[in-house]
mmCIF file of C-alpha atoms in Angstrom:
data_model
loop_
_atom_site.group_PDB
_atom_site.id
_atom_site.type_symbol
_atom_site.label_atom_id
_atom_site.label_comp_id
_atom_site.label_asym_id
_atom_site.label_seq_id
_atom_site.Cartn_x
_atom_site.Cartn_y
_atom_site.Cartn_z
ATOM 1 C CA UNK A 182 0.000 0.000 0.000
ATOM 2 C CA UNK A 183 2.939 2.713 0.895
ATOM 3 C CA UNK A 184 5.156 1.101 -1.735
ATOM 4 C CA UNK A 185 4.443 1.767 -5.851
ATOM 5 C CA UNK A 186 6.447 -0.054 -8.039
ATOM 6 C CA UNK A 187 7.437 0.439 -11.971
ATOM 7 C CA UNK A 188 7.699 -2.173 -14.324
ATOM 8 C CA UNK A 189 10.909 -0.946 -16.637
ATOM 9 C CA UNK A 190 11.781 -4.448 -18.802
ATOM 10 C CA UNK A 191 15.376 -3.888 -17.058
ATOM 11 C CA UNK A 192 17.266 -6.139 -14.794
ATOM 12 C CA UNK A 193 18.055 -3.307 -11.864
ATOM 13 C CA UNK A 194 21.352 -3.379 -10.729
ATOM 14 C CA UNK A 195 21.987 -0.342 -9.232
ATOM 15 C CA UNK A 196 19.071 2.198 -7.402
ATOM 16 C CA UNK A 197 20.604 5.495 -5.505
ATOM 17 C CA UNK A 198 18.621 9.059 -4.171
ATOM 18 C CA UNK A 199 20.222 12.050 -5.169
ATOM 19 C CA UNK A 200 21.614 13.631 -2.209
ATOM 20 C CA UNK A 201 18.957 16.395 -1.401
ATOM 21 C CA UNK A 202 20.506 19.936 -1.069
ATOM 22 C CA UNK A 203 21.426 21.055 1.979
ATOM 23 C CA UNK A 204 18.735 23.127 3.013
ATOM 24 C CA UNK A 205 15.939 20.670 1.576
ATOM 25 C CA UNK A 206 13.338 20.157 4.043
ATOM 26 C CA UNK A 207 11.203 18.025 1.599
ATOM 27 C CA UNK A 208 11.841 14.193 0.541
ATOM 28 C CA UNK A 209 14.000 12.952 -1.434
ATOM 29 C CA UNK A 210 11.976 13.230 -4.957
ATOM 30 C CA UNK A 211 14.836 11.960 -8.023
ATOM 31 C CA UNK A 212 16.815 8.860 -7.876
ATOM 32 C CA UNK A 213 19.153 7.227 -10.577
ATOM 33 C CA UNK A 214 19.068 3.701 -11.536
ATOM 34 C CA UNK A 215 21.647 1.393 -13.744
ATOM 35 C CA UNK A 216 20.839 -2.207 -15.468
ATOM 36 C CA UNK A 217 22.541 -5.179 -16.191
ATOM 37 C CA UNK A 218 22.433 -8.451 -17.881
ATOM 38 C CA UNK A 219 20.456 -6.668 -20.912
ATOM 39 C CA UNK A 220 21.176 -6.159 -24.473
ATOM 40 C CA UNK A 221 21.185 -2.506 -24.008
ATOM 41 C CA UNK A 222 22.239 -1.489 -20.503
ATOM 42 C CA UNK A 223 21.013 1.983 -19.119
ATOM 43 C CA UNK A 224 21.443 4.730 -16.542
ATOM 44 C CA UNK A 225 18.187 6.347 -15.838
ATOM 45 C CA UNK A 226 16.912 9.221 -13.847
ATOM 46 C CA UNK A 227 13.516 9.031 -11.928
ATOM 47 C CA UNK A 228 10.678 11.291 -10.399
ATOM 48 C CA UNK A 229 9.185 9.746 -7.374
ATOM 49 C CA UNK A 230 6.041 11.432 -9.506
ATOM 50 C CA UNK A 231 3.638 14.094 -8.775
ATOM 51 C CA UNK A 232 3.310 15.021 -5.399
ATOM 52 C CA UNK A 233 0.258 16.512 -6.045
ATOM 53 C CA UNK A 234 -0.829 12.754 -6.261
ATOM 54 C CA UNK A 235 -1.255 12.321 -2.221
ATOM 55 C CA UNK A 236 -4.274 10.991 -0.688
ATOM 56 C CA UNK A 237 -6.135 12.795 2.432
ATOM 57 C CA UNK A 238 -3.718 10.533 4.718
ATOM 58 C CA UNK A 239 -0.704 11.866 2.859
ATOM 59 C CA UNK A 240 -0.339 8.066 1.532
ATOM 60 C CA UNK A 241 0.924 8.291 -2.055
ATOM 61 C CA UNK A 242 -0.631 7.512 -5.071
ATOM 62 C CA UNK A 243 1.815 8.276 -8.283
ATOM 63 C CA UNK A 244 4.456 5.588 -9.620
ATOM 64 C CA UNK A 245 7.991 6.955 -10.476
ATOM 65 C CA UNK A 246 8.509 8.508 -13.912
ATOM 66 C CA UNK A 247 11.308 8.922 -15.990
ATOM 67 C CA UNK A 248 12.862 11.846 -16.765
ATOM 68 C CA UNK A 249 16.065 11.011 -18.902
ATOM 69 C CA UNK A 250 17.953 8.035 -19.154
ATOM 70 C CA UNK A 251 21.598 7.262 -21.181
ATOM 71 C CA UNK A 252 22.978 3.961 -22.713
ATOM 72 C CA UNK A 253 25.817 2.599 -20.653
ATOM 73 C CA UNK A 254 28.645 0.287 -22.212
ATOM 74 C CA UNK A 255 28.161 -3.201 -19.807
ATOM 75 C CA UNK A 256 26.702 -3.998 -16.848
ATOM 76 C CA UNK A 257 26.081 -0.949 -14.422
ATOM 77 C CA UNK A 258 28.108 -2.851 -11.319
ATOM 78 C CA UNK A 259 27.784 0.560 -9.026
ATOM 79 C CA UNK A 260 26.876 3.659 -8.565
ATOM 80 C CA UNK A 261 27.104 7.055 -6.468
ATOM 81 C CA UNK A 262 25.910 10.524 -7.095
ATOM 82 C CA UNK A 263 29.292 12.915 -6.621
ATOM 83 C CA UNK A 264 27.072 15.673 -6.720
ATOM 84 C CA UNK A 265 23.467 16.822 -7.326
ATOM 85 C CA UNK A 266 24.554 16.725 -10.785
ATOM 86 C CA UNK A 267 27.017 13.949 -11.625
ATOM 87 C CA UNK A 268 26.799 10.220 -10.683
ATOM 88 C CA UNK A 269 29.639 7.983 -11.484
ATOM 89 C CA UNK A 270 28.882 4.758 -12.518
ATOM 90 C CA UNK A 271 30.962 1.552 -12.689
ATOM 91 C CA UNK A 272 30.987 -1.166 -15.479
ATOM 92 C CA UNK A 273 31.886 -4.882 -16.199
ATOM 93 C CA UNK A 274 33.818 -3.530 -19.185
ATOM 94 C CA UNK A 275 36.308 -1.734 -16.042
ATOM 95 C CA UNK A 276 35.790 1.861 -17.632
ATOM 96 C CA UNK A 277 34.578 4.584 -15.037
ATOM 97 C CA UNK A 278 32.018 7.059 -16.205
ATOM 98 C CA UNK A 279 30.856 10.437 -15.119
ATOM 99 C CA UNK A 280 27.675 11.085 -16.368
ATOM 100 C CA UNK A 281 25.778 14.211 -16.098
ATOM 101 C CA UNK A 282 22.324 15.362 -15.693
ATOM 102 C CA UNK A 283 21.617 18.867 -17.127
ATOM 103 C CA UNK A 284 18.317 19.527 -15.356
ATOM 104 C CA UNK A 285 17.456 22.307 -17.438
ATOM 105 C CA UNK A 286 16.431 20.295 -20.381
ATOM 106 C CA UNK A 287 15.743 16.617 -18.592
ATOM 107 C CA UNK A 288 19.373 15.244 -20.552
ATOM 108 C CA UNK A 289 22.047 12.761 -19.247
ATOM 109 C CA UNK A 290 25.468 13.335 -21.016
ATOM 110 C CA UNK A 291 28.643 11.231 -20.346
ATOM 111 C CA UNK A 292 31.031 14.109 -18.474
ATOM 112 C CA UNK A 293 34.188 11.900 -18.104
ATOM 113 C CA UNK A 294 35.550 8.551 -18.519
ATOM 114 C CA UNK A 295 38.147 6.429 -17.452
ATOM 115 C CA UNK A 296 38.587 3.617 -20.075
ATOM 116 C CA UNK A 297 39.218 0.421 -18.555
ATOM 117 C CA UNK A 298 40.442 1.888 -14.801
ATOM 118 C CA UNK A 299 39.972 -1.484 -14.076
ATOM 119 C CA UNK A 300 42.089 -4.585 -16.416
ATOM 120 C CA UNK A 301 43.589 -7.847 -16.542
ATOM 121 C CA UNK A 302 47.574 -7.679 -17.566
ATOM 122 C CA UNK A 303 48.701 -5.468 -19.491
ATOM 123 C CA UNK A 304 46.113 -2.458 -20.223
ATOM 124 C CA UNK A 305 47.399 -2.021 -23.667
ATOM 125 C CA UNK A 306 46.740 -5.798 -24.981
ATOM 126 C CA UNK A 307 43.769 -7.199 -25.876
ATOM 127 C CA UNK A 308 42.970 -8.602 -22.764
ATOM 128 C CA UNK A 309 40.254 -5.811 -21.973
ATOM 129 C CA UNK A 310 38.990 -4.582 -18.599
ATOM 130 C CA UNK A 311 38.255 -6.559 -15.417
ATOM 131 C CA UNK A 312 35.021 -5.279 -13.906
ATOM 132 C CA UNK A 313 35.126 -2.790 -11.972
ATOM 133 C CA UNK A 314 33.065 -3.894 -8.444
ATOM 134 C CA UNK A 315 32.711 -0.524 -6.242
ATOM 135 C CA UNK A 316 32.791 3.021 -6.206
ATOM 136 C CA UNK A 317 32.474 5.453 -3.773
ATOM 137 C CA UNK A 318 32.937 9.164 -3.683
ATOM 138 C CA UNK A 319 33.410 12.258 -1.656
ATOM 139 C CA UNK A 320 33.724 15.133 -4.309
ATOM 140 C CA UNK A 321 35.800 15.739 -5.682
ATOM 141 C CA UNK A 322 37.643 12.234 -4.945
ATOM 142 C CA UNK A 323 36.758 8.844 -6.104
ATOM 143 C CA UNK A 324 37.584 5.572 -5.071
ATOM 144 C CA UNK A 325 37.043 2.182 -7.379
ATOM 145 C CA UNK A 326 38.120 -1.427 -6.606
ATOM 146 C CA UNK A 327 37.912 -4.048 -8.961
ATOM 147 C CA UNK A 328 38.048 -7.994 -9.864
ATOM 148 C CA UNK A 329 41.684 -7.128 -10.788
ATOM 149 C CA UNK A 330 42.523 -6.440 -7.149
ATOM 150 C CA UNK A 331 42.878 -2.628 -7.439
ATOM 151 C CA UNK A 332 42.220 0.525 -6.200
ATOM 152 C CA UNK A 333 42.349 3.517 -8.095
ATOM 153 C CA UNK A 334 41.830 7.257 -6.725
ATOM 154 C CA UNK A 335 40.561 9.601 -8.690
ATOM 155 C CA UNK A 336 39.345 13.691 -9.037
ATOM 156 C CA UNK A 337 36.733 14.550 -10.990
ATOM 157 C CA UNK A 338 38.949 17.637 -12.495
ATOM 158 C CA UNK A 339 41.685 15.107 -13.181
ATOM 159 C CA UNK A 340 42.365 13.559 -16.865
ATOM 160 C CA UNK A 341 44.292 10.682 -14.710
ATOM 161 C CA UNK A 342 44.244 8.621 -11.320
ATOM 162 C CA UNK A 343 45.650 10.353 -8.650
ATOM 163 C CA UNK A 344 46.679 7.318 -7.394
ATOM 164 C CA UNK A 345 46.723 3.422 -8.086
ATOM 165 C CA UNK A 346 47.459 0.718 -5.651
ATOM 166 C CA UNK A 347 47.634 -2.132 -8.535
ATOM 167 C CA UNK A 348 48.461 -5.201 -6.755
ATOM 168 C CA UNK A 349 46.131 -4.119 -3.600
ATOM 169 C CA UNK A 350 44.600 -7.645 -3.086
ATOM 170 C CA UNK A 351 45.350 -11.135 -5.054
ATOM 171 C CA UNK A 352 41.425 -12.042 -4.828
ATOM 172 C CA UNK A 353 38.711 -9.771 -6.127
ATOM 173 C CA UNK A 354 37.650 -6.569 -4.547
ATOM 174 C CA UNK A 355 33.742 -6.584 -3.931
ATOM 175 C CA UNK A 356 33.268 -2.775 -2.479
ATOM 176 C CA UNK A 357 35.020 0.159 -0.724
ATOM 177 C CA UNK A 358 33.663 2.418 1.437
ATOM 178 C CA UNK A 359 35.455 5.980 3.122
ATOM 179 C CA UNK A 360 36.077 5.525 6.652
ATOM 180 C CA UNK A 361 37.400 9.335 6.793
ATOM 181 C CA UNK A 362 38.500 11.645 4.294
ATOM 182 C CA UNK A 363 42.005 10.079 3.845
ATOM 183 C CA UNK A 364 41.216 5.986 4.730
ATOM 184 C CA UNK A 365 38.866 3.468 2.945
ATOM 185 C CA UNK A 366 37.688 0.430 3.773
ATOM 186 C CA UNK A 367 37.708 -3.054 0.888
ATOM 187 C CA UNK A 368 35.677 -6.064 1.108
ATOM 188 C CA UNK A 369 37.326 -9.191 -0.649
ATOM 189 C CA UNK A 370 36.010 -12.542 -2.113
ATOM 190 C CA UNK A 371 37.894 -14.167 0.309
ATOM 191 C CA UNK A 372 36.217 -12.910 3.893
ATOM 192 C CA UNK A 373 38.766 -10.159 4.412
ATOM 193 C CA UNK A 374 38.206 -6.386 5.065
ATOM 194 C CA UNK A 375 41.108 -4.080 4.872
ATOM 195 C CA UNK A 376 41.750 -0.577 5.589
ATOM 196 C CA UNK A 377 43.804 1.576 3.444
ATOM 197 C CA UNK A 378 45.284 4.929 4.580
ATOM 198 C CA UNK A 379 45.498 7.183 1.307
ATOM 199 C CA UNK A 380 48.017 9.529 2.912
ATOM 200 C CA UNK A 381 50.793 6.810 3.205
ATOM 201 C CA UNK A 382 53.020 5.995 0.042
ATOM 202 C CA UNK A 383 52.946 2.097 0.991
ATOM 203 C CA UNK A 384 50.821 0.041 -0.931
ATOM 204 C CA UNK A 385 49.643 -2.391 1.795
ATOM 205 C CA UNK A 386 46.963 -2.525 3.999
ATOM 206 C CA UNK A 387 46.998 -0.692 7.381
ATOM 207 C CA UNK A 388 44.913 -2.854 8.940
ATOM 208 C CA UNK A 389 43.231 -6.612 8.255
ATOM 209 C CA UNK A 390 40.002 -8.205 9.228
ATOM 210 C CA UNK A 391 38.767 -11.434 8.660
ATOM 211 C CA UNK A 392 36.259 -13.793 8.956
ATOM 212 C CA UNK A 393 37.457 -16.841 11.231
ATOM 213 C CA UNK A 394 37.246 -19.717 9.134
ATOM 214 C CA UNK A 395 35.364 -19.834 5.961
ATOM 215 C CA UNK A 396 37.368 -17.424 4.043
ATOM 216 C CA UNK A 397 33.269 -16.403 2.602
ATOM 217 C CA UNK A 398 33.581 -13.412 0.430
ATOM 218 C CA UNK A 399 31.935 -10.421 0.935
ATOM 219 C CA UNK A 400 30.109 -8.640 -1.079
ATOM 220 C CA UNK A 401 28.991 -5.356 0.634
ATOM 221 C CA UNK A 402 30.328 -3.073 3.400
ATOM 222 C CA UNK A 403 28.540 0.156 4.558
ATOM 223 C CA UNK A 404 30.221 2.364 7.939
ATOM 224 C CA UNK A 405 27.978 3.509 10.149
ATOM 225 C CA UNK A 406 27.067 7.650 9.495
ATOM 226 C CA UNK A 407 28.476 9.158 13.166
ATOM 227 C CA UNK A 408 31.023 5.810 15.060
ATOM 228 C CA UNK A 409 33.092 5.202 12.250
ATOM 229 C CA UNK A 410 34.452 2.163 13.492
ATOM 230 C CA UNK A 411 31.275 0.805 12.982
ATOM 231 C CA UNK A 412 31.088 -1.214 10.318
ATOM 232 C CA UNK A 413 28.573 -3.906 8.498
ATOM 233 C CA UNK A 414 29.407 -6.318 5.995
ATOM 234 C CA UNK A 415 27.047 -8.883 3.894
ATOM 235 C CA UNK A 416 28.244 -12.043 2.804
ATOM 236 C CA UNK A 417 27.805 -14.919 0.471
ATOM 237 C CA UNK A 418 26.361 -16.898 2.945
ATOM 238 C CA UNK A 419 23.436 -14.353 3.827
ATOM 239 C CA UNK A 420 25.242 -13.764 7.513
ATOM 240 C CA UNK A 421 25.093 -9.819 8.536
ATOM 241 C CA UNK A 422 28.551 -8.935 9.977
ATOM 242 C CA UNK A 423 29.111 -6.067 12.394
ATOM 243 C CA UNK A 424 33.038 -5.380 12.788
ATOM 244 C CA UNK A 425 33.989 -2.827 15.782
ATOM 245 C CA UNK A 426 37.447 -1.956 13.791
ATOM 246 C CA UNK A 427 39.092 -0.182 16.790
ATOM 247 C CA UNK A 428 39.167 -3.982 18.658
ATOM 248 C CA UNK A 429 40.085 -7.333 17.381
ATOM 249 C CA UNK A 430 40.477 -8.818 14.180
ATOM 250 C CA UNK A 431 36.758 -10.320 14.066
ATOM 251 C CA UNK A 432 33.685 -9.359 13.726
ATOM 252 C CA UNK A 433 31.712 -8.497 16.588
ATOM 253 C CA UNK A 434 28.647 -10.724 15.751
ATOM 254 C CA UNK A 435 27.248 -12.357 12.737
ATOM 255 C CA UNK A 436 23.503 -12.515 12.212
ATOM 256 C CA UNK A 437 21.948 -15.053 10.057
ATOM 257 C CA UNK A 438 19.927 -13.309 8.231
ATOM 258 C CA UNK A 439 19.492 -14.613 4.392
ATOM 259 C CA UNK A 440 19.310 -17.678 2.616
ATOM 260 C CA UNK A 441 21.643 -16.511 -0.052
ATOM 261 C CA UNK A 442 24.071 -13.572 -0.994
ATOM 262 C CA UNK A 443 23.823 -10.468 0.539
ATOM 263 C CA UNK A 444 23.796 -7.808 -2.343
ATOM 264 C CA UNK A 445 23.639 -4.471 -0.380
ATOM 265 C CA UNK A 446 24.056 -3.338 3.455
ATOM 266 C CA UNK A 447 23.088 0.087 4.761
ATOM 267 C CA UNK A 448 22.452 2.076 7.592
ATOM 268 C CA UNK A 449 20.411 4.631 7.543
ATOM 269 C CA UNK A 450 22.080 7.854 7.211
ATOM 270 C CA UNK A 451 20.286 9.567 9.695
ATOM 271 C CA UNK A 452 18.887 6.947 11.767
ATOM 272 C CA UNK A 453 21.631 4.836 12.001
ATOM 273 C CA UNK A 454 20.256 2.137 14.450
ATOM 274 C CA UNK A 455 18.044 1.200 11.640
ATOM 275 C CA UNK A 456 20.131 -0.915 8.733
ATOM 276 C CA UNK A 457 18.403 -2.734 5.151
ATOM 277 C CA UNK A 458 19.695 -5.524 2.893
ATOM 278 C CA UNK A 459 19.020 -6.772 0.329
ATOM 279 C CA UNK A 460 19.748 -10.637 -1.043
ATOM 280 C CA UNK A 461 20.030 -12.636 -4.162
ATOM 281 C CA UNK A 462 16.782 -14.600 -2.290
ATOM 282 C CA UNK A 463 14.591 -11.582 -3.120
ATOM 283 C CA UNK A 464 14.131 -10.213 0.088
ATOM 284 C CA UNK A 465 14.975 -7.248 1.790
ATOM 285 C CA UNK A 466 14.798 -6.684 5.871
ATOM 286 C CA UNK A 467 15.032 -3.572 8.265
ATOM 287 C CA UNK A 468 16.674 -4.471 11.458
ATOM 288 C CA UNK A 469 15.711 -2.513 13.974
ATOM 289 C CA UNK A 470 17.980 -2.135 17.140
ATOM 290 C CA UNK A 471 16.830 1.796 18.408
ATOM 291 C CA UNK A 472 16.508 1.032 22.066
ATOM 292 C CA UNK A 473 12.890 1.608 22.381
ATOM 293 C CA UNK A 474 12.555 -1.788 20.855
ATOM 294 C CA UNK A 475 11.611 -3.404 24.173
ATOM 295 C CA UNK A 476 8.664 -2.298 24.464
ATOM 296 C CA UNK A 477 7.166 -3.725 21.136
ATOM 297 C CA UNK A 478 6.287 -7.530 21.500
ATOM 298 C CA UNK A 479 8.844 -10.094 21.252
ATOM 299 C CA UNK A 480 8.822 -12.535 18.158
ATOM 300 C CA UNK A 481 11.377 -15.043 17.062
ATOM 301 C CA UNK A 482 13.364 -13.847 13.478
ATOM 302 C CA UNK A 483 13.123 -16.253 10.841
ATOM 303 C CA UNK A 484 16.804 -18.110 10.795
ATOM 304 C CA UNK A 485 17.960 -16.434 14.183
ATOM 305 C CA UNK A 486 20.240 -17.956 16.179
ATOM 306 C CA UNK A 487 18.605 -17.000 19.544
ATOM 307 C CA UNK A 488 15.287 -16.995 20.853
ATOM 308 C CA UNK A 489 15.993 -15.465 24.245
ATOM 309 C CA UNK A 490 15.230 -12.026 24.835
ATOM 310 C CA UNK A 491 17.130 -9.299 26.912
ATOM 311 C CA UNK A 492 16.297 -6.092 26.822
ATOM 312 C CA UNK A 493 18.839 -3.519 26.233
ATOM 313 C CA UNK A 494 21.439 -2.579 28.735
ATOM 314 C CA UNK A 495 20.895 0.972 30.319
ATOM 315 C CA UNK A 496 24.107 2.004 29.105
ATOM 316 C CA UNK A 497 24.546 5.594 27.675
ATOM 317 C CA UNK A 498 22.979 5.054 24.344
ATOM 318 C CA UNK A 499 24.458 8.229 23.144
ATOM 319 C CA UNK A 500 28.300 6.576 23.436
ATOM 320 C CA UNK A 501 27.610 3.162 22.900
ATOM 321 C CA UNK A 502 25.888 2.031 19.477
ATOM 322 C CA UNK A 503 22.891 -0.095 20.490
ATOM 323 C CA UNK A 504 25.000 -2.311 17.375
ATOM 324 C CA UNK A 505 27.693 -2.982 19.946
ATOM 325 C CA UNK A 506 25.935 -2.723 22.917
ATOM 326 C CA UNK A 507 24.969 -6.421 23.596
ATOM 327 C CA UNK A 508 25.714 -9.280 21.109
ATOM 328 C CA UNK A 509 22.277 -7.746 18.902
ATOM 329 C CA UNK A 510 21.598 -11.812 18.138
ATOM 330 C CA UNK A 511 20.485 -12.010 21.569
ATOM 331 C CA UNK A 512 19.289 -8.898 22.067
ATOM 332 C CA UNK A 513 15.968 -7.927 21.199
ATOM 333 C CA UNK A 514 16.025 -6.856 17.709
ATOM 334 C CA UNK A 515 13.115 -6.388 15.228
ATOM 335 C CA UNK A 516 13.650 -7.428 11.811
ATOM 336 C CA UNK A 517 11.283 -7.127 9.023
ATOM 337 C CA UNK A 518 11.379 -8.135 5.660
ATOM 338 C CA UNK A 519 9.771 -5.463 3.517
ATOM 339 C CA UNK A 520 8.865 -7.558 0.736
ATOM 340 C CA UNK A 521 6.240 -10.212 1.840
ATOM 341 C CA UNK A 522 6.273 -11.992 -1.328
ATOM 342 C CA UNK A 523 9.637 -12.799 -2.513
ATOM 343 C CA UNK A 524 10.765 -13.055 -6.224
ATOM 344 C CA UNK A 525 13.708 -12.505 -7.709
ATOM 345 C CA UNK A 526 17.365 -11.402 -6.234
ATOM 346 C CA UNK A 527 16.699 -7.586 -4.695
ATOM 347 C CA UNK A 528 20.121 -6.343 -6.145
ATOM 348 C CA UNK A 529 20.515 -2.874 -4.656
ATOM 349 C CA UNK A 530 18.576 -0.461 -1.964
ATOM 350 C CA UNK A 531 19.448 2.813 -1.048
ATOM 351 C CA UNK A 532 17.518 4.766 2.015
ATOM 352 C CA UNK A 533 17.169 8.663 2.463
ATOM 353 C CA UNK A 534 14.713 9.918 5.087
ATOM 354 C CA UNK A 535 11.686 7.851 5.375
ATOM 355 C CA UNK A 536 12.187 6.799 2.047
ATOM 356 C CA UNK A 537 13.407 3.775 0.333
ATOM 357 C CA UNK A 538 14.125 2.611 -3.213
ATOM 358 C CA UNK A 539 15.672 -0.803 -4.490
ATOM 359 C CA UNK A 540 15.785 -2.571 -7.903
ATOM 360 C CA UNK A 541 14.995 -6.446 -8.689
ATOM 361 C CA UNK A 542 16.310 -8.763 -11.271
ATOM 362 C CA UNK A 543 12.415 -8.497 -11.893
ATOM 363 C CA UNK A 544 12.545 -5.631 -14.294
ATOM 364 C CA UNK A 545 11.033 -3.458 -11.467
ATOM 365 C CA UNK A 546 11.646 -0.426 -9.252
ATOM 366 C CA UNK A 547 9.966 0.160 -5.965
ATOM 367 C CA UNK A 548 9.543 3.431 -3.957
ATOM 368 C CA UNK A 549 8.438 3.403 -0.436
ATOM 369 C CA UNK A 550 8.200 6.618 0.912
ATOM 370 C CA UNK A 551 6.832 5.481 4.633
ATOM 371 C CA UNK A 552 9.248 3.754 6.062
ATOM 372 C CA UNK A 553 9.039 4.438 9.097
ATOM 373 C CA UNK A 554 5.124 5.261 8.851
#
């Protein structure tokens, strides 16, 4: 009822808001998306529709609407908006794109591009670009990591990377995420997370995490908004991982949460005891772990490890992240999957505000502006 969906005959890889402007006071209202695994892959930009399309309960009534989309050479394998104009996009093909929209006449152009960023051997063979996995920016910088086991920073004013770590990992690189202006943070496909200060010349890791055992790659890492060494990760097993980076080379706890990869993990950017994925077993949950979950009934999560209850410490909320507070599996934590009738893999979310949008290998888009309702 609070979610309207959009039927766009494109596998959806990639769904992100534009980041509002700073003084915006109203929701989020344009988001981008990217496709994959089509003939003719696309970046496309999206109205939430016409707000003049509420109901007396505010409920909403419109279904998104395009305003310009943009063919896109492979599969769209991530995306960010650098700007409230530019989003860069990565592709299978390893080339880096900055594509503009010009919001005066509804148009996407491609701004820049860095032609295969991201390779096997020797860039000037035949052997083509590796995809490139993950890209994250904070303009004017921009970080990518690849299947080749690279990292490359780059400007958005610059013709060439600012920097390249080349041999950065021997496995492939699944995401990257800023921990602060001058470290990032890699997920790799075999269970390890590793933090990389820009500022020092050495090309090795500061820092490395791993998963005991398994060696289960990870797909997806996400920091949380104001404790940066709070960090999740999603796996190929479906297990949640919260890392505390400042202790131990472990995670904190593991969740079970789905039956199959995680595709996506974030918190919510202004709510950050709130945190979605998404999963290649079409479903995608909200755990809940504010502290005022105590006083909603109890209930058992599907696949949870523990059915006993405890309600949260009375420790200062404000210092200690109700994600490290108690081990959240046997805490009480609410978790909710947001789409009762699962189909196909849920490949990407992104949340702003009460709002959330997120893309399905079933040709769809989904908007739900009530999250929280």
């Amino acid at each position: 009822e609070d979610v309207s969906a959009k039927f766009v005959s494109q596998k959806i890889s990639r769904a992100r808001w534009r980041p509002p402007p700073a003084t915006a006071l109203q929701p989020p209202d344009i988001f981008a998306t990217g496709s994959w695994d089509n003939e003719d892959n696309r970046i496309s930009l999206w109205s939430t529709g016409d707000l003049g399309n509420v109901g007396l309960n505010g409920e909403y009534h419109g279904e998104p609407h395009l305003l310009c989309d943009i063919q896109h050479n492979g599969d769209v394998m991530d995306m960010q908006f650098l700007d409230q104009e530019r989003i860069v996009v990565a592709s299978s093909t390893g080339t880096v794109t900055i594509f503009r929209h010009h919001q005066n006449n509804q148009t996407l152009s491609a701004n820049h591009r860095w032609e295969k960023a991201h390779h096997h051997v020797d860039q000037d063979t035949s052997c083509g670009g590796a995809a490139c996995t993950g890209v994250v920016c904070n303009n004017p910088e921009i970080v990518t990591v690849g299947e080749d086991g690279r990292i490359n920073l780059f400007r958005a004013d610059q013709k060439d990377a600012v920097r390249t770590i080349d041999n950065a990992d021997s496995s492939t690189l699944h995401a990257v995420t800023f921990l602060r202006t001058t470290e990032i943070l890699t997920v790799n496909s075999i269970g390890q997370l590793k933090i990389w200060d820009l500022r020092q010349q050495r090309n090795e890791p500061s820092q490395i995490f791993s998963l005991a055992g398994d060696r289960v790659p990870l797909h997806c890492v996400d920091r949380h908004p104001n404790q940066q060494h709070i960090v999740a990760t999603g796996g190929q097993d479906g297990m949640l991982s919260i890392w505390d980076i400042r202790h131990g080379t472990m995670p904190v706890s593991l969740l079970n949460a789905h039956e199959a990869e995680v595709w996506e993990v974030h918190f919510h950017p202004s709510n950050p005891d709130h945190l979605f994925t998404c999963s290649e077993d079409g479903s995608l949950w909200h755990w809940d772990a504010s502290t005022n979950v105590s006083e909603k009934p109890s209930f058992l999560h599907q696949g949870g490890r523990s059915t006993t209850y405890l309600s949260h410490s009375t420790i200062n909320q404000s210092v200690v992240s109700a994600w490290l507070s108690n081990d959240p599996t046997k805490d009480r934590m609410e978790i909710t999957n947001l789409i009762p009738n699962q189909t196909l893999s849920v490949n990407s979310l992104d949340v702003l505000g009460s709002c959330l949008v997120y893309g399905t290998d079933a040709e769809a888009i989904y908007v739900n502006r009530q999250l929280f309702a």
